[in-house]
Amino acid sequence: MNSNIANLQIAINWLRDIVSGCLNVYFGTTERFEKKPLNFYDESSWLGTFIEHHNPEYEEFIVLLLAIAPHVQPHFFNRLIAEHLPEGGDFPEFGGVKGTNHRGILPTGETAQFILAGDDLEKRLEIQRILSSEHWFAQKRILWMEPVREGEPIMSGRLVIDPEIVEQLTVGTVSKPRFSLDFPAEHIETEMNWDDLVLHPTTLRQIHEIENWIDHNDTLMHDWGMKKKIKPGYRALFYGPPGTGKTLTATLLGKQAGKDVFRIDLSRVVSKYIGETEKNLSRLFDKAENKNWILFFDEADALFGKRTDIRDAHDKYANQEVAYLLQRIENYNGLVILATNQRANIDEAFVRRFQTIIHFPMPRPEERYEIWQKTFPPQISIASDIDWRQIAARYELTGANILNVTHYCAVEILADQSLSLDLKRLEAAILREFVKEGKVV
């Protein structure tokens, strides 16, 4: 048994003794019970590390375990209550609710109050403070209380623990979230390196500015005390034609810094239904908070396009969506990159929100020459009639276009087992790419 599971078992058994003791006192089985000390099997496990890092108080740790218990033992609360109410029956003092799929009792704020405070009003209000939005549980997205319908007691809300904590406790690792309606972003990565990317020198210099922020932000904000003067995070706008390296640059920034990069296609997130866009984006930012992810918003003009006068309710709510996203972006403590094909599509009112605006232009002949030189695999023999400088000067292509041409040629060469590229085949592949793009050579 690994230390994570061993410590989790010890903690759940410890919690069972506490809950059982409270129930025994409530039902008159005993007058009082003694709280046993919690001794872990291994202090280096996730629970031990959590305690060392956050130093929770006794009440806080009990609340955490109450939220965890149904995830590891679905019958946890039902069995304890059944010992005193074998025939069933109402037990409103204990709190708890039923889930949509879960058949057991799910603890609520009232459950925590019953176990930790009983009828002591002062202590019950202290537990309410632990479950407020101002507590570090909620601030760090560790644990929170589910909102209830208007008019119902707020402490009847279900205790919700971050699924990643449950995953960390049970399997020891946290898997990357997958694209879904609840998480409208996809994890992107690359096997390419900076040497594989060819950019205009001005563009590359501005990218280095972002690298400097990644390397030195912690020193700037904490050691130099700038945290109280400037907003957290860094916001960049990438603009330029498709295929000029915007997405690859964002991915390489993450690869170099050891940070996960998630791409959000705003054209897929923005909803025609009022309020849905904010809900979609809220889930995303809640998940990303304190993860140090790089968020790459593609097709940014889907939400940040030039605003029009408010003519109807949809225009009004569209502006609210933009305001909401701007607020979340400005409060995000990591790197946010917005990308668009045309800077002119972005409302100028948003420009001041960015620390840097970087143009990714069509590659010039000298950059296209370098891309051609780097793209073809060494297994292909290049015929003497191919002059890469001439090809680069003659055909205006993006890096992505050149990669498409290379891909097509390489597959054809493998198919006929020639292992050689001549000018005729290359120009036919270039023509094919232009036709695909709807262009005329």
mmCIF file of N, CA, C and O in Angstrom, residues 17-108:
data_model
loop_
_atom_site.group_PDB
_atom_site.id
_atom_site.type_symbol
_atom_site.label_atom_id
_atom_site.label_comp_id
_atom_site.label_asym_id
_atom_site.label_seq_id
_atom_site.Cartn_x
_atom_site.Cartn_y
_atom_site.Cartn_z
ATOM 1 N N ASP A 17 -14.269 7.925 13.650
ATOM 2 C CA ASP A 17 -14.336 7.941 15.113
ATOM 3 C C ASP A 17 -14.943 9.250 15.620
ATOM 4 O O ASP A 17 -15.732 9.257 16.573
ATOM 5 N N ILE A 18 -14.591 10.356 14.971
ATOM 6 C CA ILE A 18 -15.107 11.665 15.400
ATOM 7 C C ILE A 18 -16.607 11.773 15.129
ATOM 8 O O ILE A 18 -17.387 12.176 16.003
ATOM 9 N N VAL A 19 -17.024 11.407 13.910
ATOM 10 C CA VAL A 19 -18.451 11.488 13.565
ATOM 11 C C VAL A 19 -19.255 10.534 14.437
ATOM 12 O O VAL A 19 -20.327 10.887 14.957
ATOM 13 N N SER A 20 -18.730 9.329 14.631
ATOM 14 C CA SER A 20 -19.420 8.349 15.480
ATOM 15 C C SER A 20 -19.544 8.864 16.909
ATOM 16 O O SER A 20 -20.603 8.714 17.552
ATOM 17 N N GLY A 21 -18.475 9.503 17.416
ATOM 18 C CA GLY A 21 -18.519 10.060 18.761
ATOM 19 C C GLY A 21 -19.580 11.135 18.900
ATOM 20 O O GLY A 21 -20.309 11.183 19.904
ATOM 21 N N CYS A 22 -19.679 11.995 17.894
ATOM 22 C CA CYS A 22 -20.703 13.059 17.913
ATOM 23 C C CYS A 22 -22.110 12.459 17.921
ATOM 24 O O CYS A 22 -23.002 12.925 18.641
ATOM 25 N N LEU A 23 -22.318 11.430 17.099
ATOM 26 C CA LEU A 23 -23.627 10.789 17.035
ATOM 27 C C LEU A 23 -23.959 10.086 18.347
ATOM 28 O O LEU A 23 -25.122 10.122 18.806
ATOM 29 N N ASN A 24 -22.958 9.458 18.960
ATOM 30 C CA ASN A 24 -23.192 8.792 20.246
ATOM 31 C C ASN A 24 -23.637 9.784 21.316
ATOM 32 O O ASN A 24 -24.536 9.502 22.119
ATOM 33 N N VAL A 25 -22.994 10.952 21.340
ATOM 34 C CA VAL A 25 -23.368 11.980 22.312
ATOM 35 C C VAL A 25 -24.770 12.491 22.011
ATOM 36 O O VAL A 25 -25.608 12.655 22.909
ATOM 37 N N TYR A 26 -25.065 12.743 20.741
ATOM 38 C CA TYR A 26 -26.370 13.295 20.353
ATOM 39 C C TYR A 26 -27.507 12.334 20.724
ATOM 40 O O TYR A 26 -28.555 12.753 21.237
ATOM 41 N N PHE A 27 -27.298 11.039 20.471
ATOM 42 C CA PHE A 27 -28.368 10.065 20.727
ATOM 43 C C PHE A 27 -28.327 9.520 22.152
ATOM 44 O O PHE A 27 -29.086 8.623 22.506
ATOM 45 N N GLY A 28 -27.421 10.041 22.983
ATOM 46 C CA GLY A 28 -27.391 9.666 24.393
ATOM 47 C C GLY A 28 -26.714 8.352 24.698
ATOM 48 O O GLY A 28 -26.825 7.847 25.820
ATOM 49 N N THR A 29 -26.007 7.793 23.727
ATOM 50 C CA THR A 29 -25.293 6.540 23.983
ATOM 51 C C THR A 29 -24.161 6.748 24.964
ATOM 52 O O THR A 29 -23.816 5.858 25.744
ATOM 53 N N THR A 30 -23.540 7.908 24.896
ATOM 54 C CA THR A 30 -22.462 8.262 25.811
ATOM 55 C C THR A 30 -22.541 9.752 26.091
ATOM 56 O O THR A 30 -23.172 10.508 25.338
ATOM 57 N N GLU A 31 -21.925 10.183 27.198
ATOM 58 C CA GLU A 31 -21.987 11.603 27.553
ATOM 59 C C GLU A 31 -20.954 12.434 26.805
ATOM 60 O O GLU A 31 -21.180 13.604 26.514
ATOM 61 N N ARG A 32 -19.801 11.852 26.521
ATOM 62 C CA ARG A 32 -18.738 12.585 25.821
ATOM 63 C C ARG A 32 -17.805 11.587 25.155
ATOM 64 O O ARG A 32 -17.878 10.389 25.410
ATOM 65 N N PHE A 33 -16.975 12.083 24.257
ATOM 66 C CA PHE A 33 -15.988 11.209 23.633
ATOM 67 C C PHE A 33 -14.662 11.952 23.536
ATOM 68 O O PHE A 33 -14.619 13.183 23.490
ATOM 69 N N GLU A 34 -13.579 11.197 23.513
ATOM 70 C CA GLU A 34 -12.245 11.790 23.446
ATOM 71 C C GLU A 34 -11.754 11.817 22.003
ATOM 72 O O GLU A 34 -11.904 10.848 21.257
ATOM 73 N N LYS A 35 -11.158 12.949 21.647
ATOM 74 C CA LYS A 35 -10.583 13.075 20.303
ATOM 75 C C LYS A 35 -9.187 12.463 20.300
ATOM 76 O O LYS A 35 -8.313 12.878 21.052
ATOM 77 N N LYS A 36 -9.006 11.472 19.469
ATOM 78 C CA LYS A 36 -7.703 10.822 19.367
ATOM 79 C C LYS A 36 -6.782 11.628 18.447
ATOM 80 O O LYS A 36 -7.249 12.251 17.487
ATOM 81 N N PRO A 37 -5.476 11.607 18.698
ATOM 82 C CA PRO A 37 -4.551 12.303 17.799
ATOM 83 C C PRO A 37 -4.472 11.596 16.447
ATOM 84 O O PRO A 37 -4.713 10.383 16.355
ATOM 85 N N LEU A 38 -4.152 12.350 15.417
ATOM 86 C CA LEU A 38 -4.026 11.799 14.067
ATOM 87 C C LEU A 38 -2.546 11.610 13.763
ATOM 88 O O LEU A 38 -1.793 12.580 13.660
ATOM 89 N N ASN A 39 -2.125 10.378 13.630
ATOM 90 C CA ASN A 39 -0.728 10.070 13.325
ATOM 91 C C ASN A 39 -0.644 9.414 11.956
ATOM 92 O O ASN A 39 -1.179 8.321 11.744
ATOM 93 N N PHE A 40 0.021 10.103 11.041
ATOM 94 C CA PHE A 40 0.104 9.602 9.673
ATOM 95 C C PHE A 40 1.154 8.506 9.530
ATOM 96 O O PHE A 40 2.141 8.438 10.255
ATOM 97 N N TYR A 41 0.921 7.678 8.515
ATOM 98 C CA TYR A 41 1.853 6.612 8.157
ATOM 99 C C TYR A 41 3.129 7.205 7.559
ATOM 100 O O TYR A 41 4.222 6.737 7.811
ATOM 101 N N ASP A 42 2.970 8.250 6.783
ATOM 102 C CA ASP A 42 4.115 8.875 6.104
ATOM 103 C C ASP A 42 3.810 10.349 5.924
ATOM 104 O O ASP A 42 2.859 10.716 5.247
ATOM 105 N N GLU A 43 4.625 11.207 6.516
ATOM 106 C CA GLU A 43 4.382 12.651 6.450
ATOM 107 C C GLU A 43 4.593 13.226 5.054
ATOM 108 O O GLU A 43 4.172 14.337 4.754
ATOM 109 N N SER A 44 5.281 12.474 4.177
ATOM 110 C CA SER A 44 5.573 12.992 2.835
ATOM 111 C C SER A 44 4.450 12.718 1.838
ATOM 112 O O SER A 44 4.553 13.076 0.671
ATOM 113 N N SER A 45 3.372 12.072 2.288
ATOM 114 C CA SER A 45 2.248 11.804 1.395
ATOM 115 C C SER A 45 1.524 13.107 1.068
ATOM 116 O O SER A 45 1.823 14.162 1.630
ATOM 117 N N TRP A 46 0.520 13.017 0.193
ATOM 118 C CA TRP A 46 -0.188 14.225 -0.224
ATOM 119 C C TRP A 46 -0.856 14.904 0.962
ATOM 120 O O TRP A 46 -0.771 16.115 1.125
ATOM 121 N N LEU A 47 -1.521 14.128 1.817
ATOM 122 C CA LEU A 47 -2.196 14.720 2.977
ATOM 123 C C LEU A 47 -1.195 15.361 3.926
ATOM 124 O O LEU A 47 -1.425 16.462 4.443
ATOM 125 N N GLY A 48 -0.061 14.679 4.149
ATOM 126 C CA GLY A 48 0.965 15.236 5.026
ATOM 127 C C GLY A 48 1.531 16.526 4.471
ATOM 128 O O GLY A 48 1.736 17.512 5.193
ATOM 129 N N THR A 49 1.763 16.539 3.160
ATOM 130 C CA THR A 49 2.287 17.741 2.503
ATOM 131 C C THR A 49 1.265 18.871 2.551
ATOM 132 O O THR A 49 1.615 20.035 2.743
ATOM 133 N N PHE A 50 -0.020 18.530 2.371
ATOM 134 C CA PHE A 50 -1.098 19.521 2.419
ATOM 135 C C PHE A 50 -1.126 20.197 3.789
ATOM 136 O O PHE A 50 -1.229 21.425 3.891
ATOM 137 N N ILE A 51 -1.027 19.395 4.842
ATOM 138 C CA ILE A 51 -1.049 19.950 6.198
ATOM 139 C C ILE A 51 0.159 20.843 6.439
ATOM 140 O O ILE A 51 0.053 21.935 7.003
ATOM 141 N N GLU A 52 1.330 20.386 5.979
ATOM 142 C CA GLU A 52 2.549 21.176 6.173
ATOM 143 C C GLU A 52 2.477 22.502 5.425
ATOM 144 O O GLU A 52 2.900 23.545 5.924
ATOM 145 N N HIS A 53 1.908 22.474 4.217
ATOM 146 C CA HIS A 53 1.862 23.680 3.373
ATOM 147 C C HIS A 53 0.797 24.675 3.842
ATOM 148 O O HIS A 53 1.039 25.883 3.893
ATOM 149 N N HIS A 54 -0.402 24.171 4.191
ATOM 150 C CA HIS A 54 -1.519 25.061 4.511
ATOM 151 C C HIS A 54 -1.745 25.246 6.013
ATOM 152 O O HIS A 54 -2.428 26.195 6.415
ATOM 153 N N ASN A 55 -1.192 24.334 6.811
ATOM 154 C CA ASN A 55 -1.341 24.407 8.268
ATOM 155 C C ASN A 55 -2.796 24.628 8.685
ATOM 156 O O ASN A 55 -3.130 25.594 9.394
ATOM 157 N N PRO A 56 -3.725 23.741 8.274
ATOM 158 C CA PRO A 56 -5.142 23.940 8.614
ATOM 159 C C PRO A 56 -5.402 23.743 10.098
ATOM 160 O O PRO A 56 -4.729 22.948 10.768
ATOM 161 N N GLU A 57 -6.376 24.463 10.608
ATOM 162 C CA GLU A 57 -6.821 24.254 11.970
ATOM 163 C C GLU A 57 -7.639 22.959 12.040
ATOM 164 O O GLU A 57 -8.045 22.406 11.010
ATOM 165 N N TYR A 58 -7.875 22.499 13.258
ATOM 166 C CA TYR A 58 -8.609 21.240 13.457
ATOM 167 C C TYR A 58 -9.938 21.262 12.706
ATOM 168 O O TYR A 58 -10.283 20.331 11.970
ATOM 169 N N GLU A 59 -10.711 22.331 12.884
ATOM 170 C CA GLU A 59 -12.031 22.427 12.245
ATOM 171 C C GLU A 59 -11.915 22.416 10.719
ATOM 172 O O GLU A 59 -12.734 21.807 10.029
ATOM 173 N N GLU A 60 -10.904 23.108 10.192
ATOM 174 C CA GLU A 60 -10.716 23.162 8.739
ATOM 175 C C GLU A 60 -10.399 21.783 8.173
ATOM 176 O O GLU A 60 -10.901 21.394 7.114
ATOM 177 N N PHE A 61 -9.551 21.044 8.889
ATOM 178 C CA PHE A 61 -9.171 19.711 8.398
ATOM 179 C C PHE A 61 -10.357 18.750 8.452
ATOM 180 O O PHE A 61 -10.536 17.919 7.551
ATOM 181 N N ILE A 62 -11.191 18.869 9.486
ATOM 182 C CA ILE A 62 -12.396 18.032 9.568
ATOM 183 C C ILE A 62 -13.315 18.324 8.380
ATOM 184 O O ILE A 62 -13.850 17.410 7.743
ATOM 185 N N VAL A 63 -13.509 19.602 8.073
ATOM 186 C CA VAL A 63 -14.368 19.973 6.940
ATOM 187 C C VAL A 63 -13.822 19.376 5.644
ATOM 188 O O VAL A 63 -14.563 18.853 4.808
ATOM 189 N N LEU A 64 -12.506 19.439 5.473
ATOM 190 C CA LEU A 64 -11.872 18.858 4.281
ATOM 191 C C LEU A 64 -12.149 17.358 4.191
ATOM 192 O O LEU A 64 -12.548 16.845 3.129
ATOM 193 N N LEU A 65 -11.981 16.638 5.300
ATOM 194 C CA LEU A 65 -12.209 15.187 5.297
ATOM 195 C C LEU A 65 -13.684 14.856 5.075
ATOM 196 O O LEU A 65 -14.011 13.851 4.424
ATOM 197 N N LEU A 66 -14.584 15.690 5.618
ATOM 198 C CA LEU A 66 -16.016 15.458 5.387
ATOM 199 C C LEU A 66 -16.343 15.511 3.899
ATOM 200 O O LEU A 66 -17.139 14.711 3.393
ATOM 201 N N ALA A 67 -15.720 16.456 3.187
ATOM 202 C CA ALA A 67 -15.967 16.588 1.746
ATOM 203 C C ALA A 67 -15.345 15.434 0.969
ATOM 204 O O ALA A 67 -15.874 15.012 -0.066
ATOM 205 N N ILE A 68 -14.219 14.898 1.468
ATOM 206 C CA ILE A 68 -13.519 13.815 0.772
ATOM 207 C C ILE A 68 -14.216 12.473 0.971
ATOM 208 O O ILE A 68 -14.283 11.641 0.054
ATOM 209 N N ALA A 69 -14.765 12.239 2.161
ATOM 210 C CA ALA A 69 -15.263 10.919 2.564
ATOM 211 C C ALA A 69 -16.161 10.226 1.528
ATOM 212 O O ALA A 69 -15.937 9.056 1.193
ATOM 213 N N PRO A 70 -17.211 10.884 0.966
ATOM 214 C CA PRO A 70 -18.085 10.164 0.017
ATOM 215 C C PRO A 70 -17.371 9.743 -1.261
ATOM 216 O O PRO A 70 -17.831 8.821 -1.942
ATOM 217 N N HIS A 71 -16.268 10.409 -1.585
ATOM 218 C CA HIS A 71 -15.542 10.073 -2.812
ATOM 219 C C HIS A 71 -14.759 8.774 -2.666
ATOM 220 O O HIS A 71 -14.443 8.123 -3.668
ATOM 221 N N VAL A 72 -14.434 8.402 -1.437
ATOM 222 C CA VAL A 72 -13.646 7.183 -1.226
ATOM 223 C C VAL A 72 -14.468 6.075 -0.566
ATOM 224 O O VAL A 72 -14.165 4.899 -0.727
ATOM 225 N N GLN A 73 -15.506 6.446 0.172
ATOM 226 C CA GLN A 73 -16.414 5.473 0.786
ATOM 227 C C GLN A 73 -17.848 5.983 0.645
ATOM 228 O O GLN A 73 -18.337 6.739 1.499
ATOM 229 N N PRO A 74 -18.530 5.625 -0.449
ATOM 230 C CA PRO A 74 -19.874 6.165 -0.720
ATOM 231 C C PRO A 74 -20.864 5.958 0.415
ATOM 232 O O PRO A 74 -21.789 6.753 0.588
ATOM 233 N N HIS A 75 -20.680 4.900 1.215
ATOM 234 C CA HIS A 75 -21.623 4.567 2.294
ATOM 235 C C HIS A 75 -21.236 5.216 3.615
ATOM 236 O O HIS A 75 -21.886 4.961 4.637
ATOM 237 N N PHE A 76 -20.181 6.045 3.642
ATOM 238 C CA PHE A 76 -19.575 6.521 4.885
ATOM 239 C C PHE A 76 -20.614 7.054 5.874
ATOM 240 O O PHE A 76 -20.710 6.593 7.011
ATOM 241 N N PHE A 77 -21.419 8.023 5.476
ATOM 242 C CA PHE A 77 -22.361 8.661 6.404
ATOM 243 C C PHE A 77 -23.589 7.792 6.643
ATOM 244 O O PHE A 77 -24.125 7.754 7.763
ATOM 245 N N ASN A 78 -24.049 7.085 5.622
ATOM 246 C CA ASN A 78 -25.242 6.253 5.769
ATOM 247 C C ASN A 78 -25.051 5.189 6.840
ATOM 248 O O ASN A 78 -25.943 4.948 7.664
ATOM 249 N N ARG A 79 -23.884 4.539 6.840
ATOM 250 C CA ARG A 79 -23.648 3.459 7.809
ATOM 251 C C ARG A 79 -23.594 3.993 9.241
ATOM 252 O O ARG A 79 -24.112 3.367 10.170
ATOM 253 N N LEU A 80 -22.958 5.147 9.408
ATOM 254 C CA LEU A 80 -22.851 5.714 10.758
ATOM 255 C C LEU A 80 -24.219 6.101 11.302
ATOM 256 O O LEU A 80 -24.530 5.852 12.482
ATOM 257 N N ILE A 81 -25.060 6.682 10.463
ATOM 258 C CA ILE A 81 -26.404 7.082 10.913
ATOM 259 C C ILE A 81 -27.286 5.859 11.140
ATOM 260 O O ILE A 81 -28.096 5.814 12.078
ATOM 261 N N ALA A 82 -27.112 4.840 10.291
ATOM 262 C CA ALA A 82 -27.938 3.630 10.413
ATOM 263 C C ALA A 82 -27.717 2.910 11.739
ATOM 264 O O ALA A 82 -28.604 2.191 12.217
ATOM 265 N N GLU A 83 -26.547 3.107 12.347
ATOM 266 C CA GLU A 83 -26.295 2.491 13.651
ATOM 267 C C GLU A 83 -27.246 3.034 14.719
ATOM 268 O O GLU A 83 -27.547 2.365 15.703
ATOM 269 N N HIS A 84 -27.716 4.265 14.518
ATOM 270 C CA HIS A 84 -28.619 4.893 15.492
ATOM 271 C C HIS A 84 -30.062 4.950 14.985
ATOM 272 O O HIS A 84 -31.001 5.026 15.784
ATOM 273 N N LEU A 85 -30.228 4.923 13.683
ATOM 274 C CA LEU A 85 -31.580 4.954 13.106
ATOM 275 C C LEU A 85 -31.715 3.787 12.129
ATOM 276 O O LEU A 85 -31.805 3.972 10.904
ATOM 277 N N PRO A 86 -31.722 2.559 12.652
ATOM 278 C CA PRO A 86 -31.750 1.395 11.755
ATOM 279 C C PRO A 86 -33.003 1.320 10.887
ATOM 280 O O PRO A 86 -32.976 0.725 9.808
ATOM 281 N N GLU A 87 -34.081 1.920 11.331
ATOM 282 C CA GLU A 87 -35.324 1.913 10.561
ATOM 283 C C GLU A 87 -35.431 3.121 9.640
ATOM 284 O O GLU A 87 -36.452 3.304 8.968
ATOM 285 N N GLY A 88 -34.399 3.929 9.646
ATOM 286 C CA GLY A 88 -34.443 5.142 8.832
ATOM 287 C C GLY A 88 -35.187 6.248 9.544
ATOM 288 O O GLY A 88 -35.460 6.175 10.748
ATOM 289 N N GLY A 89 -35.525 7.286 8.812
ATOM 290 C CA GLY A 89 -36.235 8.420 9.410
ATOM 291 C C GLY A 89 -35.491 9.715 9.180
ATOM 292 O O GLY A 89 -34.323 9.716 8.802
ATOM 293 N N ASP A 90 -36.186 10.832 9.413
ATOM 294 C CA ASP A 90 -35.581 12.143 9.195
ATOM 295 C C ASP A 90 -34.555 12.448 10.274
ATOM 296 O O ASP A 90 -34.741 12.093 11.447
ATOM 297 N N PHE A 91 -33.508 13.131 9.846
ATOM 298 C CA PHE A 91 -32.451 13.545 10.774
ATOM 299 C C PHE A 91 -31.938 14.907 10.278
ATOM 300 O O PHE A 91 -30.794 15.042 9.873
ATOM 301 N N PRO A 92 -32.810 15.945 10.299
ATOM 302 C CA PRO A 92 -32.440 17.235 9.717
ATOM 303 C C PRO A 92 -31.241 17.893 10.383
ATOM 304 O O PRO A 92 -30.530 18.674 9.744
ATOM 305 N N GLU A 93 -31.019 17.600 11.665
ATOM 306 C CA GLU A 93 -29.894 18.228 12.361
ATOM 307 C C GLU A 93 -28.553 17.881 11.705
ATOM 308 O O GLU A 93 -27.610 18.672 11.740
ATOM 309 N N PHE A 94 -28.475 16.696 11.109
ATOM 310 C CA PHE A 94 -27.222 16.235 10.524
ATOM 311 C C PHE A 94 -26.939 16.882 9.164
ATOM 312 O O PHE A 94 -25.797 16.922 8.717
ATOM 313 N N GLY A 95 -27.988 17.407 8.533
ATOM 314 C CA GLY A 95 -27.813 17.960 7.199
ATOM 315 C C GLY A 95 -27.643 16.840 6.181
ATOM 316 O O GLY A 95 -28.064 15.711 6.389
ATOM 317 N N GLY A 96 -26.988 17.163 5.070
ATOM 318 C CA GLY A 96 -26.761 16.163 4.034
ATOM 319 C C GLY A 96 -27.837 16.188 2.969
ATOM 320 O O GLY A 96 -29.003 16.498 3.235
ATOM 321 N N VAL A 97 -27.429 15.866 1.748
ATOM 322 C CA VAL A 97 -28.359 15.830 0.615
ATOM 323 C C VAL A 97 -28.057 14.590 -0.224
ATOM 324 O O VAL A 97 -27.027 13.947 -0.061
ATOM 325 N N LYS A 98 -28.981 14.271 -1.118
ATOM 326 C CA LYS A 98 -28.770 13.195 -2.097
ATOM 327 C C LYS A 98 -28.337 13.827 -3.424
ATOM 328 O O LYS A 98 -28.831 14.885 -3.808
ATOM 329 N N GLY A 99 -27.432 13.145 -4.124
ATOM 330 C CA GLY A 99 -26.986 13.626 -5.415
ATOM 331 C C GLY A 99 -27.844 13.095 -6.547
ATOM 332 O O GLY A 99 -28.793 12.329 -6.327
ATOM 333 N N THR A 100 -27.510 13.480 -7.769
ATOM 334 C CA THR A 100 -28.256 13.008 -8.938
ATOM 335 C C THR A 100 -28.006 11.520 -9.182
ATOM 336 O O THR A 100 -28.934 10.752 -9.437
ATOM 337 N N ASN A 101 -26.752 11.108 -9.099
ATOM 338 C CA ASN A 101 -26.387 9.713 -9.334
ATOM 339 C C ASN A 101 -25.965 8.996 -8.056
ATOM 340 O O ASN A 101 -26.174 7.791 -7.923
ATOM 341 N N HIS A 102 -25.364 9.720 -7.140
ATOM 342 C CA HIS A 102 -24.864 9.126 -5.894
ATOM 343 C C HIS A 102 -26.028 8.745 -4.987
ATOM 344 O O HIS A 102 -26.934 9.550 -4.757
ATOM 345 N N ARG A 103 -26.004 7.506 -4.450
ATOM 346 C CA ARG A 103 -27.124 7.023 -3.649
ATOM 347 C C ARG A 103 -26.957 7.312 -2.167
ATOM 348 O O ARG A 103 -27.900 7.174 -1.384
ATOM 349 N N GLY A 104 -25.724 7.670 -1.749
ATOM 350 C CA GLY A 104 -25.484 7.912 -0.346
ATOM 351 C C GLY A 104 -25.709 9.361 0.050
ATOM 352 O O GLY A 104 -26.139 10.192 -0.751
ATOM 353 N N ILE A 105 -25.409 9.674 1.326
ATOM 354 C CA ILE A 105 -25.549 11.037 1.827
ATOM 355 C C ILE A 105 -24.319 11.848 1.439
ATOM 356 O O ILE A 105 -23.184 11.409 1.628
ATOM 357 N N LEU A 106 -24.550 13.031 0.900
ATOM 358 C CA LEU A 106 -23.469 13.975 0.605
ATOM 359 C C LEU A 106 -23.503 15.066 1.670
ATOM 360 O O LEU A 106 -24.554 15.659 1.922
ATOM 361 N N PRO A 107 -22.386 15.347 2.320
ATOM 362 C CA PRO A 107 -22.384 16.301 3.439
ATOM 363 C C PRO A 107 -22.625 17.731 2.980
ATOM 364 O O PRO A 107 -22.251 18.123 1.860
ATOM 365 N N THR A 108 -23.233 18.506 3.824
ATOM 366 C CA THR A 108 -23.490 19.922 3.576
ATOM 367 C C THR A 108 -22.797 20.758 4.658
ATOM 368 O O THR A 108 -22.170 20.213 5.567
#
